[in-house]
Each structure stands twice: as structure tokens, then as C-alpha cells.
Coordinates of C-alpha atoms in Angstrom, one line a residue:
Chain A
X261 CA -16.3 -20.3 -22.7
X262 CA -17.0 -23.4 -24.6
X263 CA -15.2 -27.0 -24.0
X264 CA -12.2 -27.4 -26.8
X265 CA -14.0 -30.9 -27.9
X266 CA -17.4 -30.2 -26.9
X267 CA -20.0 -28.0 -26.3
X268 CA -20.6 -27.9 -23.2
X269 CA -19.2 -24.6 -20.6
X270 CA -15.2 -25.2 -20.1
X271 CA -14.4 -25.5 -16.2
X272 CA -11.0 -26.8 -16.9
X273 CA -8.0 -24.6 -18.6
X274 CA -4.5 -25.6 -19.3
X275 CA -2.3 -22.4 -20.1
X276 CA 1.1 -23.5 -22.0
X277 CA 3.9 -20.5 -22.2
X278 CA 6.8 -20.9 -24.9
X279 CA 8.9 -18.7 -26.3
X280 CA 6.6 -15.8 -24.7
X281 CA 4.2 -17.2 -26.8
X282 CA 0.8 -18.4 -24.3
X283 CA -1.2 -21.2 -25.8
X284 CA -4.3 -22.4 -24.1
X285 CA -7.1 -24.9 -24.0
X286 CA -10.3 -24.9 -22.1
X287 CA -12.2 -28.2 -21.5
X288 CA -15.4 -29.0 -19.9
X289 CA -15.8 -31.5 -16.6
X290 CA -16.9 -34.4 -18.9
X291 CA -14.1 -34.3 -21.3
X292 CA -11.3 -33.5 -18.7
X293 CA -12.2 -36.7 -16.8
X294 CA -12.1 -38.5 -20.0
X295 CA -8.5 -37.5 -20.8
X296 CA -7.6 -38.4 -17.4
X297 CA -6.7 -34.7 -17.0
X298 CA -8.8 -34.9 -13.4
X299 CA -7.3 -36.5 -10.1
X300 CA -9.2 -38.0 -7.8
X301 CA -7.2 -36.8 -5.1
X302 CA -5.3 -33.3 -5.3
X303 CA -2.0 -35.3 -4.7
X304 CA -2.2 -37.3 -7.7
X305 CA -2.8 -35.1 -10.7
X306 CA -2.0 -36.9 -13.6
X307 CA 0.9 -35.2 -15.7
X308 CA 1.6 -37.2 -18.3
X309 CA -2.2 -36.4 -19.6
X310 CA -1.6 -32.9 -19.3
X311 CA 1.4 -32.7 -20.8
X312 CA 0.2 -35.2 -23.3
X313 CA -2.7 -33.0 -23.6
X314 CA -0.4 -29.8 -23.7
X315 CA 2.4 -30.7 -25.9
X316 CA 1.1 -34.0 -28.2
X317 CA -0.3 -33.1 -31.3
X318 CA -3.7 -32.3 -30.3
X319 CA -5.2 -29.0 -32.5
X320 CA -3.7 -26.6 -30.1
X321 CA -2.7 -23.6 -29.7
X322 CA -6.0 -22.3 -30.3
X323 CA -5.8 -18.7 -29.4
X324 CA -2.4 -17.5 -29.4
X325 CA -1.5 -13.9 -27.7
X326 CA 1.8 -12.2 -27.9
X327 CA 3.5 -10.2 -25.5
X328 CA 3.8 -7.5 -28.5
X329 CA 0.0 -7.7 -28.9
X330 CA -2.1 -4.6 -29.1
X331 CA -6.0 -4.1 -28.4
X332 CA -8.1 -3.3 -31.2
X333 CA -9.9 -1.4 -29.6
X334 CA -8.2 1.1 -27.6
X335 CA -4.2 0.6 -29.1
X336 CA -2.9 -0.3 -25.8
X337 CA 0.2 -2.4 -26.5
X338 CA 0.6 -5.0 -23.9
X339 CA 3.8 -4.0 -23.2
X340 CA 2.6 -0.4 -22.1
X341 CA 0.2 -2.1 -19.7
X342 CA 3.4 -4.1 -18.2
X343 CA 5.2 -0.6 -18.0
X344 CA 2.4 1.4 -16.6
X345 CA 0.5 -0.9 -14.6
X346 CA -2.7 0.4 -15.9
X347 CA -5.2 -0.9 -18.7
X348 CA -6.1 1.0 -21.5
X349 CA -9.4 -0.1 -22.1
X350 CA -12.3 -2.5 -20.5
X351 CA -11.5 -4.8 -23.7
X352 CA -8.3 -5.0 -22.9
X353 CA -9.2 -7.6 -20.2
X354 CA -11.0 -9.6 -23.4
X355 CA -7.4 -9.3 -25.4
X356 CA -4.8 -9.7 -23.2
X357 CA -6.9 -12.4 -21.4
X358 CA -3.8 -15.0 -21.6
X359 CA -1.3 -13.0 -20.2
X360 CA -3.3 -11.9 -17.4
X361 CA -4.9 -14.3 -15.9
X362 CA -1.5 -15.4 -14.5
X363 CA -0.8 -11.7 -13.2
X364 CA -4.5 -11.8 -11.9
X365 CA -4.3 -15.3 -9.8
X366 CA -0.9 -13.5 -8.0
X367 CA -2.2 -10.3 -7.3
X368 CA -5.6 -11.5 -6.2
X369 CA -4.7 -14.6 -4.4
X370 CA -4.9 -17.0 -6.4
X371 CA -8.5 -16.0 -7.6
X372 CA -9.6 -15.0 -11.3
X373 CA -13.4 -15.3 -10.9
X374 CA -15.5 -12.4 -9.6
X375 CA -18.4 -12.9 -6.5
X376 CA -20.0 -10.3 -5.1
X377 CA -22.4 -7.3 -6.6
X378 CA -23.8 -7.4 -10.0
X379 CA -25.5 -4.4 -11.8
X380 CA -28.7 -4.4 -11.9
X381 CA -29.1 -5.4 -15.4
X382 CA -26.6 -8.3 -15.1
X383 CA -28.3 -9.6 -12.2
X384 CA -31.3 -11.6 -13.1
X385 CA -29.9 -12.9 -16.5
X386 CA -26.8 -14.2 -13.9
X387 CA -28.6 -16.1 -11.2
X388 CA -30.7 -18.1 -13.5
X389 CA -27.3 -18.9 -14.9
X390 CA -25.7 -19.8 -11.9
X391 CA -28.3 -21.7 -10.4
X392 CA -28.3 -24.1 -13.8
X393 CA -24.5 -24.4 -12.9
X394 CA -25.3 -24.8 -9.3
X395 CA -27.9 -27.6 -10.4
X396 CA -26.4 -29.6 -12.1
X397 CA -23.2 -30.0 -10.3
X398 CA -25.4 -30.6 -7.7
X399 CA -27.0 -33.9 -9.7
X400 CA -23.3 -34.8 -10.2
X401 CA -22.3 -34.6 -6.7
X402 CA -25.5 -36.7 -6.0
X403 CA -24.5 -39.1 -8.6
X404 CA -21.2 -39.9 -7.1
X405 CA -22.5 -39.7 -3.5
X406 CA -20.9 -36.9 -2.4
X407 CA -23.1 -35.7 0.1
X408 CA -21.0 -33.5 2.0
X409 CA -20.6 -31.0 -1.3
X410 CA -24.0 -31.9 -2.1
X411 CA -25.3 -29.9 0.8
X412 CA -22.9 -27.4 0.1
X413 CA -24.2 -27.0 -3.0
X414 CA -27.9 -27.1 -2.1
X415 CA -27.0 -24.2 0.5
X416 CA -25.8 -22.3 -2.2
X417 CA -28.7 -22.4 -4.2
X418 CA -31.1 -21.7 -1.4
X419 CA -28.9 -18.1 -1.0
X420 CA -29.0 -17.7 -4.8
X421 CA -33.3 -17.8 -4.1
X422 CA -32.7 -15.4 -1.3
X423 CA -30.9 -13.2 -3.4
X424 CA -33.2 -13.6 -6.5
X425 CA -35.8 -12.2 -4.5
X426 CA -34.7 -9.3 -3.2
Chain B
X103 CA -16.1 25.8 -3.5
X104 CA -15.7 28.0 -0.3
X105 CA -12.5 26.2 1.3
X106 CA -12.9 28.9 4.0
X107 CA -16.1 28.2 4.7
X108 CA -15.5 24.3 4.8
X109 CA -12.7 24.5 7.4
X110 CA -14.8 26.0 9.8
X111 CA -16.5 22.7 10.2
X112 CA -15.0 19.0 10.4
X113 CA -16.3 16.2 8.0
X114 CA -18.2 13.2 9.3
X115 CA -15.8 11.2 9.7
X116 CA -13.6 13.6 12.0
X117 CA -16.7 14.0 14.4
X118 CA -14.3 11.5 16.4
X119 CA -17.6 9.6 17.9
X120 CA -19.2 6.3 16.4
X121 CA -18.5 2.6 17.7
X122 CA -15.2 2.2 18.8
X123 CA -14.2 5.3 18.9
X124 CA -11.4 5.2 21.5
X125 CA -9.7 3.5 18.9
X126 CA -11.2 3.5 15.4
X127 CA -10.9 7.0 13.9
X128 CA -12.9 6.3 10.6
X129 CA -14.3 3.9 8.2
X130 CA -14.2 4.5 4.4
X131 CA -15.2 2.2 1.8
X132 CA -14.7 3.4 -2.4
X133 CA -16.0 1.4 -5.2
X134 CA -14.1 1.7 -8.4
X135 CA -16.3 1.6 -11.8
X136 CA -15.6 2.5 -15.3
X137 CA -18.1 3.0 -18.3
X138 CA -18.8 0.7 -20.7
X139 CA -16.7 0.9 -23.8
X140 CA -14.7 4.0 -23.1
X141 CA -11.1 3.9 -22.5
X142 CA -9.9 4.4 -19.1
X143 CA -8.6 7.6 -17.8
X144 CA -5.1 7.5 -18.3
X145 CA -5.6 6.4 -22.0
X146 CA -8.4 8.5 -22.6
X147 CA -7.5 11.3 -25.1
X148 CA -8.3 15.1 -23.7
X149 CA -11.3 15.6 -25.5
X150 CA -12.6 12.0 -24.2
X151 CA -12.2 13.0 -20.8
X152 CA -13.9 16.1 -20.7
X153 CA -17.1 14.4 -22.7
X154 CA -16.4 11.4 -19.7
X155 CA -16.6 14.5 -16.8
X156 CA -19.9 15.9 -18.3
X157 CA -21.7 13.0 -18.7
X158 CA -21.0 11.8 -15.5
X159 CA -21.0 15.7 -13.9
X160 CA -25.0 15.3 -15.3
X161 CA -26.0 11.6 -13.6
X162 CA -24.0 12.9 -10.3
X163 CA -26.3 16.2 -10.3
X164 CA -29.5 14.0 -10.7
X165 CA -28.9 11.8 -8.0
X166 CA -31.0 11.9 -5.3
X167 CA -29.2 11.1 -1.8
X168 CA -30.0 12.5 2.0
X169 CA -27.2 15.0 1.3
X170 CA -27.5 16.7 -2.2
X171 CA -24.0 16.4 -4.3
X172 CA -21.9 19.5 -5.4
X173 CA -19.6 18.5 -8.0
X174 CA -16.2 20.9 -8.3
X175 CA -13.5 21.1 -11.1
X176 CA -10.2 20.3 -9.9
X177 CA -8.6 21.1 -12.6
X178 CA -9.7 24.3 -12.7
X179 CA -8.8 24.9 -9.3
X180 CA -5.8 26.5 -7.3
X181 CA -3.2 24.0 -5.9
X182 CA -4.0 25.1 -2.5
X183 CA -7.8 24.2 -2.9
X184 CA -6.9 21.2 -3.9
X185 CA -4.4 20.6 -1.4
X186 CA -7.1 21.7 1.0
X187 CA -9.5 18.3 -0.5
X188 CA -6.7 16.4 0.2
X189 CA -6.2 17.0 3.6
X190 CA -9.8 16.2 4.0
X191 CA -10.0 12.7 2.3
X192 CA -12.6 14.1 -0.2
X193 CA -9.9 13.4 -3.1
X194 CA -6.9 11.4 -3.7
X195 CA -3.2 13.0 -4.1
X196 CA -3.1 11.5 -7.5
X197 CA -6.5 13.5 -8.4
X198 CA -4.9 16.2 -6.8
X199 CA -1.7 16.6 -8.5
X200 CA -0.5 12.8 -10.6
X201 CA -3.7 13.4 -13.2
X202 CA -4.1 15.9 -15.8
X203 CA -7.1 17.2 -18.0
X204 CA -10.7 17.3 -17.1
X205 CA -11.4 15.5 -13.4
X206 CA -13.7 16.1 -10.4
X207 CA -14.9 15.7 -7.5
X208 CA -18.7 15.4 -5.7
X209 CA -19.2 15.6 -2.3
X210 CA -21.9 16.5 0.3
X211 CA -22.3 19.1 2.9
X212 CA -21.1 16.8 5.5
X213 CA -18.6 15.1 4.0
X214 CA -20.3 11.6 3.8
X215 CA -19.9 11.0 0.5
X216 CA -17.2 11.8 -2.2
X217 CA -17.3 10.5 -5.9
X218 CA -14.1 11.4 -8.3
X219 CA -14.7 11.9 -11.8
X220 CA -11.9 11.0 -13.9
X221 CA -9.2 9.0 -11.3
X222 CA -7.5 6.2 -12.5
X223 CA -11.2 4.8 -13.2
X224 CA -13.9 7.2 -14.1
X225 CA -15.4 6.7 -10.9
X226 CA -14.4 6.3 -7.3
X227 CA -17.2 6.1 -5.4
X228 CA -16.8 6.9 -1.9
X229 CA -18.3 6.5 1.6
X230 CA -17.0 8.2 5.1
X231 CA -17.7 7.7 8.1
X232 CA -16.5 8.2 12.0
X233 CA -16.0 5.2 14.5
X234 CA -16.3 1.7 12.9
X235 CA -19.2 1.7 10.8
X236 CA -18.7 -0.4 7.7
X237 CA -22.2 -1.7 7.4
X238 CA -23.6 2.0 7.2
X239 CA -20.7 2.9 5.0
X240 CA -21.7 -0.1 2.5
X241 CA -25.3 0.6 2.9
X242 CA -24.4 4.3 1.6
X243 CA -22.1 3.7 -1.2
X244 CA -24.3 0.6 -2.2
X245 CA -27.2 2.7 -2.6
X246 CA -25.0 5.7 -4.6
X247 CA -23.9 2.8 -7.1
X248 CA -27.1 1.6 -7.7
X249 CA -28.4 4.8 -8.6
X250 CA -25.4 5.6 -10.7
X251 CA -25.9 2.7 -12.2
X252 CA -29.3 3.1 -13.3
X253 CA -28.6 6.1 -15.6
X254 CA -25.0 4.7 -17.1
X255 CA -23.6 1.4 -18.5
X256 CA -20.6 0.1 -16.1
X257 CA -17.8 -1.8 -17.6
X258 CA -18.4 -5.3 -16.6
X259 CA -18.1 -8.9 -17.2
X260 CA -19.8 -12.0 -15.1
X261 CA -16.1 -13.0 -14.7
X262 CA -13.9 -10.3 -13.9
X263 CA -16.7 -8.4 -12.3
X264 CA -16.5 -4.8 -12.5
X265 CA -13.5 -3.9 -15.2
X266 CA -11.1 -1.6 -13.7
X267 CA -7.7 0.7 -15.2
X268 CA -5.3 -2.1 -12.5
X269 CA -6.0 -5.8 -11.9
X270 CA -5.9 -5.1 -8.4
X271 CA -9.1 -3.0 -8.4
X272 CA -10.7 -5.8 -10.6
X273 CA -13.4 -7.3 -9.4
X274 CA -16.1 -6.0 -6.5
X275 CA -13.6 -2.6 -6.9
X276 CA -14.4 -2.1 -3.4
X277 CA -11.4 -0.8 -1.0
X278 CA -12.7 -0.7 3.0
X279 CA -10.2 1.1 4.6
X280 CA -10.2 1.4 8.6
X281 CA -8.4 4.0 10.2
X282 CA -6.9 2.9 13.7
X283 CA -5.1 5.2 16.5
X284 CA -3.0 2.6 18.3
X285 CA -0.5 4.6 20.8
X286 CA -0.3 1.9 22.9
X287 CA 0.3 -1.0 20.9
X288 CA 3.0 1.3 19.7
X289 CA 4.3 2.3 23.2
X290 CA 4.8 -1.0 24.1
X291 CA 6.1 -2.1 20.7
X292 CA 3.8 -4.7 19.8
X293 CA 2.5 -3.2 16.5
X294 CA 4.1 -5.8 14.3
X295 CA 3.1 -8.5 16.4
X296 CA -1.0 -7.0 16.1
X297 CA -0.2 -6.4 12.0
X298 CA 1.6 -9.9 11.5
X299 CA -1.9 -11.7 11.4
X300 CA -2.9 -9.5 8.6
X301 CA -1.1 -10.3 5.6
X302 CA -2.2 -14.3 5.9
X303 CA -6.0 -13.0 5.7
X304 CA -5.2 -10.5 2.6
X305 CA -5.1 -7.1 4.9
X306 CA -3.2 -4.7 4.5
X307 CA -1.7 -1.8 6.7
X308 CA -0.9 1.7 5.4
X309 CA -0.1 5.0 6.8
X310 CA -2.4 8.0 7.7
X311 CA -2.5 9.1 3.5
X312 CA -2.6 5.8 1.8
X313 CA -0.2 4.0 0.2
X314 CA 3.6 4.6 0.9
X315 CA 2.9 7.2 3.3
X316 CA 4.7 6.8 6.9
X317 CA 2.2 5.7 9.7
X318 CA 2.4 9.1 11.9
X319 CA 1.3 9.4 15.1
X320 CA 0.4 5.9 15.1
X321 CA -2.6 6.0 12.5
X322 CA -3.1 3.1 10.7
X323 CA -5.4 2.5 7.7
X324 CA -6.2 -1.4 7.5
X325 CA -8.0 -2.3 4.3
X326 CA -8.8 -5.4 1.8
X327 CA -6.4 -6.6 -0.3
X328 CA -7.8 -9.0 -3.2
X329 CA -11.6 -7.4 -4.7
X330 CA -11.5 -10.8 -6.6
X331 CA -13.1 -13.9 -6.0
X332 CA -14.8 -12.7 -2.1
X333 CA -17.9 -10.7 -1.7
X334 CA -17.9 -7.3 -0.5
X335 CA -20.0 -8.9 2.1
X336 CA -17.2 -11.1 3.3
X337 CA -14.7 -8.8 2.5
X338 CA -16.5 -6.8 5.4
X339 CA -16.7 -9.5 7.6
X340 CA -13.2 -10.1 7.5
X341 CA -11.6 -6.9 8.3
X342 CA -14.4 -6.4 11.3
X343 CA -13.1 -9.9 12.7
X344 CA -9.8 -8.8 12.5
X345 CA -10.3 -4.9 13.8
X346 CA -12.1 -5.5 16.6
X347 CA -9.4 -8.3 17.5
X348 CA -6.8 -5.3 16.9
X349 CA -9.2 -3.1 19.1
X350 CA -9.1 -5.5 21.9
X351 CA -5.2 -6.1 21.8
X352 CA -5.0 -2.2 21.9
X353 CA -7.2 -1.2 24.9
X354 CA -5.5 -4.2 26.7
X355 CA -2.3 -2.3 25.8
X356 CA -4.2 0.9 27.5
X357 CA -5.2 -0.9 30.8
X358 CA -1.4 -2.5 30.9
X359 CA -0.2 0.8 30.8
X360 CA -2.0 2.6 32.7
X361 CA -1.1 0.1 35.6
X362 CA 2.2 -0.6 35.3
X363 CA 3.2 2.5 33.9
X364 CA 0.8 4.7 34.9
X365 CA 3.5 8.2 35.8
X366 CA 5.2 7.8 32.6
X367 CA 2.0 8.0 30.9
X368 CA 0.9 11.2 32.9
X369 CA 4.5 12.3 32.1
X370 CA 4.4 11.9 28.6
X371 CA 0.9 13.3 27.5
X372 CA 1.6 16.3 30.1
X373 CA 4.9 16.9 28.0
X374 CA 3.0 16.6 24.5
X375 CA 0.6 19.2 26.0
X376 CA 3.0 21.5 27.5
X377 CA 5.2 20.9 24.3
X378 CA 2.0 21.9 22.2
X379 CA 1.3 25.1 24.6
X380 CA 4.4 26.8 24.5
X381 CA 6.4 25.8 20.9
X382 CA 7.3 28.5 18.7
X383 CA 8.0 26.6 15.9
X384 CA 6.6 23.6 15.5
X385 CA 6.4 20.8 12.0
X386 CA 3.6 18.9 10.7
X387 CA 5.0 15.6 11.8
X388 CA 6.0 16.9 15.5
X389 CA 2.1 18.1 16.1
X390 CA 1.4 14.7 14.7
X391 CA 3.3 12.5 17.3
X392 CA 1.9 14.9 19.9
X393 CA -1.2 15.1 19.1
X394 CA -1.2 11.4 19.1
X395 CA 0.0 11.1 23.0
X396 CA -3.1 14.0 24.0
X397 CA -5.5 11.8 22.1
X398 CA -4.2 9.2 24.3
X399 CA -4.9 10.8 27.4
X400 CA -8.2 12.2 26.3
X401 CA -9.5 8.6 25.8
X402 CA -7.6 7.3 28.7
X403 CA -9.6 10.5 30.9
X404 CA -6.3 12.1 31.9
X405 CA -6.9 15.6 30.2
X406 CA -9.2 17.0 31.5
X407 CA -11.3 19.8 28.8
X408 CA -10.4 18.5 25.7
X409 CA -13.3 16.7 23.7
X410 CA -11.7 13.7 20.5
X411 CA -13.8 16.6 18.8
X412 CA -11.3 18.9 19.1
X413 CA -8.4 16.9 18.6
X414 CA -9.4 15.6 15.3
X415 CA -10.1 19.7 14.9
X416 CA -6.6 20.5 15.7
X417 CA -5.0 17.5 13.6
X418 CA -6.9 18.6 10.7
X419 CA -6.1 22.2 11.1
X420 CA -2.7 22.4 11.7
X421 CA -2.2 20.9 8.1
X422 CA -0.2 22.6 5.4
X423 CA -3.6 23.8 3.5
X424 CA -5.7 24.4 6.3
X425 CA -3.7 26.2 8.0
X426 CA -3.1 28.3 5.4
X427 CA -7.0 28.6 4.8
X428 CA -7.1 29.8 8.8
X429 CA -4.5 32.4 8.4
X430 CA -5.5 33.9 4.9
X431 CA -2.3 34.0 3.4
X432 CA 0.0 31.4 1.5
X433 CA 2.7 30.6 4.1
X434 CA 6.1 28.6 3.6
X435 CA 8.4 26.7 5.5
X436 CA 9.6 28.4 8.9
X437 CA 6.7 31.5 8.7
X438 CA 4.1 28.0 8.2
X439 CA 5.8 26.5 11.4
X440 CA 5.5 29.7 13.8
X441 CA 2.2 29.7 12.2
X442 CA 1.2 26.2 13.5
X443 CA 2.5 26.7 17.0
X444 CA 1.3 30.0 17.1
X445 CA -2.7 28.4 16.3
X446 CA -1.7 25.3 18.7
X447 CA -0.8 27.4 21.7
X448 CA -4.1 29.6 21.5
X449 CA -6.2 26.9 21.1
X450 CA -4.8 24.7 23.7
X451 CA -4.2 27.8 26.4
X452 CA -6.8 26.2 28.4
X453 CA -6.0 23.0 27.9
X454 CA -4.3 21.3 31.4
X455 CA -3.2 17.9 32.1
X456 CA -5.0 17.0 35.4
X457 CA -3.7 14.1 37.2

């Protein structure tokens, strides 16, 4: 996903709910810290930016998805899925992505990225990824002198080799 | 499928040996996968599944494991047989009975592996084993995925991981599952106390048949919770840390009892025996809570001929569908019940308690 302002990956997203209607806005690292959007400590997040950010009159919502929204692809209506429980379709995850990220970070603790396995064919394309990733928050760390993630970060990489090779 | 034939021998994961065995019954782990741009089961159209079952009915027939793969219809098969799968942990009760139209099931000769065509996801991939073996187990089902994999396109995405039909499967779809017989945690009523760790570290505790069943005979199944955002790696490491703390708390519970309570013990698995020898009539759930108290004393030596071998033989046996496989006839109700103790009290004639 790309940065709202720039393009660069987003690592930061703001989800805004009104009137059942979810509005949201990805930023990248850079552009975050320049709209003051990321605390220095976890204690003092700034909200005025965000909700600045959120509710000013910045060009969102960029991607709005209803509760009565339907997939393309398979005609799964969103509301079926809240009935059921079930998906209707792999897509579905694509469309609905708004309204279930939320339902994703409670049932999965708080967590809406995967780790683990990889198909095969995913695999190689991914690590070269993720070590870019990997890299260069590692420069950043480096940058601000903080070691202590630094290393993290260099461990991480190191497994990323391991696993590259097998 | 010769359910007959089957009965006769126990699955893997009933062998009742493998580390930990006083304790762990089994380990199980499944992987959940879909293909790639088809809709999942339960919005799949008829025609959709059954084009889903034979493709997939082809890459399970070429696969090339240790134990070669039979793949059965179960829709095409008598609610007894199915029943029968069931009781064996080769197929869920929702594959069983919930799900309609074209669905499946794989398995090998001894029972190590199971993979259901057309669940809630195409594919549930599954590994068994006795005692607690999850590294084997993810060795095994690793291995079956990869090779599965090889021939078909999975639904996935680098950030939801493997798509599956429910968010909570999302992810690694991997469910490790570790059966645990804990008698004496449950005699001296410290169960909740051994369980109350669990739900901090995203574990959770079933019955004996999954979710919503009633923990019988003090069975547990302990399994992962979140498949998002951990590694089936640490996944694994968690729920070993925390069984074989469980596994320690229970055989402390064992040694306790057995020195400050040592003749009620004896009393209570001699009664479960002698209860087992001589009923006429005797329930599902009652051979269940006995059985329980003779697998007790079989691990804690005080009955004498009995190997966990047969135990797990008799638990297995004296279900609804097995037991109707031993006798040859459909059975209901009270003629199933004489049935039962009627099996129970020939196989256990031998059977004493010694002291």
C-alpha cells in the first residue's frame, strides 16, 4: 500500500468510522513524522494531528466501504459474512478490507499482519522484500542511534539469510 | 472404505505410547488452505464443489507420502460410516453432518494423516499423532502442504497469509491441538487453576470433540488461538512451554495422591473396574468417566494386565459407531447400552485391580 502523499510503502493507517461509513488513510514513516502524527513516546501520541489529520479537510475519505457492500467477485454481501461468520470468497478479504481489519485485530490479538510459512512461489519474491524493509529501517534506527532495535533488526535479517537459503 | 476392517485396528494416534504419554494422549496439527480464486465452500455453488473435490481428489492421489492416500466420498456414504470417521478424528462433525454437496476425505492406513476436501476451506490438512509430538506432526503436515502446493495455486496474500472462509483461520491456518488426560488435576480440583494461565498466552481448552463439546473423563484438547501475526514455529513453542508445565502440575497431582490419598485411589479405580465388569447397561458418558479412573491406575501401576493400548481400544470401541461396527447391526438407545456393557464386561473379564 502506497503513502496517501507520497510514494513510498504506508506503515502508518488511520481508520475513521461515521455513520457506518469507514474512511481511511495510509501514510508512510516519513510523512507521519512530518504531520506530527508519530509520538516519541507511546504516552504522548499527538491527537490533535490525528484528528486534524482525520477530520480537517484533507482529500480524505479515499476509499470508502459500506456495511451494505457486496464483492464483485463472488456476491457476498457484507452483511451475510456478519451473519454467517464465513467469507464468501479470497477477494472478499481485498473488499471488505475496512471493515475487517478491526474484527481481525480482536479476534487475532491485536494482530493483522501474517508471519510464518509462505508458498513456495511467494517465498523468494518475499524475503528480498522484507529484507529491503528490514534494511532500511535498519539505516534509520542507525541514524537516530538506536542501537538496541538496531541489533534487533540486524538479527532479523541474519534469520531472513538463514531462511533464504534453505 | 471397510469401516469393519478399520475398527479392528486403532489409529496412530490411539497407540497410547509417544513422549509423555502418561499424560498426553495425542497431538494433531491441521492447516487450513483454499484455492486461488474460487469461492469458498459454503458459497461455492454445487457444481463448483464437485469440480473443487475432483481437482483436488487428483493432486491428493498423486501425492507421494510414506503412507499412500485413499480418498473417500462422504457424501456418498451412510451416516453410520461417517459417524464411524468421526469417532476416529479422521473428519470433523461439520464434514460429517453441517456440510452438504460434494466433500471428502484422505487418509492413510495408519491413520497419520487426514486431508478434508470441501470443509469450511477446501482443505484441511491434517497431522496425528500419539504422545506429544508436535515437531513430527509439523514435519508431516509441512511436507503434505508443500507438495499440495506444488500442483495447485493457494489463496494467499503477503499480509493476511493464507486466506481462509473465518478470520480466525486467517493467517498460518494452522490449529495444534494437544489432547491431555488430567484425572488428577481434576480429582483434586485444580483444573481451573492449571487452565487459568492459558487464556493470557492465546490457548485455548476444549473438550474431548472440539469446540462446545463437554470435557469427559477429564480430556482436554489445548490448542492455539490467534494463526495471525506468530509463526507456526512459535505457535509450537508456546503450547509445548505451557503443556509440559501442565504435564508437571498433573503428575505432581498423581504423586500427591497417591501419598496422601493413596486407599481412595485404589478404592475408586477398583470401583470403575468392577463397575465396568459387571454393568448391564451402561452410557457413553458413564464408560467415559470410568474409563478415565482405569487409565489412571494403569499409569499410576495399580492395574495390573491392562496395557494404555487397550484402554484407548476400549474408549474408542464402546462409541456409538463402533460399537455398532463390532456388533453388525444398527443399535438404539437401551439395546446400544446392554450392548456396551455387554463388550466391556468380556473384554475386561480378566481385568483385576491388584493392590
Amino acid at each position: 500500500m502506497k503513502c496517501h502523499y507520497c510514494q513510498n510503502a504506508a506503515s502508518v493507517h488511520l481508520t475513521k468510522v461515521v455513520n457506518k461509513t469507514i474512511s481511511e488513510m495510509h501514510l508512510c514513516e516519513a510523512c507521519a513524522r512530518e504531520k506530527n502524527l508519530i509520538p516519541n513516546s507511546p504516552n504522548d501520541l499527538n491527537v490533535p494531528a490525528v484528528l486534524q489529520l482525520a477530520f480537517g479537510q484533507s482529500p480524505i475519505p479515499i476509499r470508502p466501504v459500506q456495511m451494505e457492500s457486496t464483492c464483485p467477485v463472488c456476491g457476498t454481501p457484507y452483511a451475510h459474512f456478519r451473519a454467517q461468520g464465513r467469507l464468501g470468497c479470497p477477494h472478499d478479504y481485498d473488499v471488505f478490507r475496512p471493515l475487517l481489519e478491526p474484527i481481525l485485530e480482536r479476534v487475532q490479538n491485536g494482530s493483522i499482519r501474517h508471519v510464518g510459512k509462505l508458498p513456495g512461489r511467494h517465498r523468494r519474491r518475499l524475503t528480498i522484500a522484507r529484507r529491503a524493509e528490514l534494511e532500511s529501517k535498519l539505516k534509520l534506527a542507525i541514524e537516530v542511534e538506536d542501537y538496541e532495535n538496531a541489533a534487533k533488526l540486524r538479527n532479523a535479517i541474519r534469520e531472513l539469510g538463514v531462511e533464504h537459503e534453505r | 472404505m471397510n469401516a469393519s476392517r478399520m475398527s479392528s485396528h486403532l489409529g496412530e494416534w490411539l497407540r497410547g505410547s509417544g513422549p509423555e504419554s502418561d499424560v498426553v494422549v495425542s497431538t494433531r496439527i491441521r492447516l487450513a488452505r483454499n484455492l486461488a480464486g474460487e469461492p469458498f465452500t459454503t458459497r461455492a455453488t454445487p457444481h463448483q464443489k464437485a469440480e473443487i473435490e475432483s481437482r483436488l481428489r487428483e493432486v491428493v492421489d498423486l501425492l507421494e507420502l510414506e503412507h499412500p492416500l485413499k480418498y473417500v466420498s462422504v457424501a456418498a456414504m451412510p451416516a453410520i460410516d461417517r459417524q464411524f470417521l468421526v469417532e476416529r478424528q479422521l473428519i470433523s462433525r461439520e464434514l460429517a453432518g453441517v456440510l452438504e454437496g460434494p466433500r471428502g476425505v484422505a487418509f492413510d492406513e495408519p491413520e497419520t494423516v487426514s486431508i478434508m476436501v470441501n470443509e469450511e476451506d477446501h482443505l484441511r490438512l491434517q497431522s496425528m499423532r500419539s504422545g506429544l509430538e508436535l515437531e513430527a506432526a509439523w514435519a508431516t503436515i509441512d511436507r503434505v502442504d508443500d507438495a499440495i502446493e506444488s500442483r495447485v495455486e493457494y489463496a494467499f496474500t503477503d499480509e493476511f497469509g493464507y486466506l481462509t472462509a473465518c478470520p480466525t483461520n486467517v493467517g498460518t491456518g494452522m490449529r495444534a491441538s494437544v489432547m491431555l488426560h488430567l484425572p488428577a488435576l481434576g480429582l483434586a480440583k485444580q483444573i481451573d487453576k492449571a487452565f487459568k494461565a492459558l487464556q493470557k498466552i492465546n490457548l485455548v481448552v476444549r473438550g474431548l470433540y472440539g469446540e462446545g463439546s463437554r470435557a469427559l473423563g477429564d480430556f482436554f484438547q489445548i490448542s492455539n488461538q490467534i494463526t495471525l501475526g506468530k509463526s507456526e514455529v512459535a505457535s509450537l513453542n508456546d503450547i509445548r512451554t505451557v503443556i509440559l508445565e501442565i504435564i508437571k502440575y498433573e503428575r505432581m497431582a498423581r504423586s500427591t495422591l497417591m501419598r496422601e490419598a493413596r486407599q481412595n485411589i485404589l478404592d475408586k479405580v477398583a470401583r470403575a473396574l468392577g463397575t465396568l465388569q459387571s454393568a448391564t447397561m451402561m452410557t457413553s458418558e458413564e464408560t467415559m468417566e470410568l474409563l478415565s479412573a482405569v487409565r489412571l491406575g494403569v499409569h499410576l501401576k495399580i492395574v495390573g494386565d491392562l496395557s494404555p493400548l487397550t484402554v484407548n481400544e476400549l474408549f474408542i470401541h464402546t462409541q456409538p459407531a463402533h460399537l455398532q461396527k463390532l456388533m453388525g447391526e444398527p443399535l438404539d438407545g437401551e439395546a446400544r447400552n446392554a450392548a456396551r456393557a455387554t463388550y466391556l464386561r468380556n473384554r475386561l473379564r480378566t481385568a483385576g485391580s491388584s493392590s
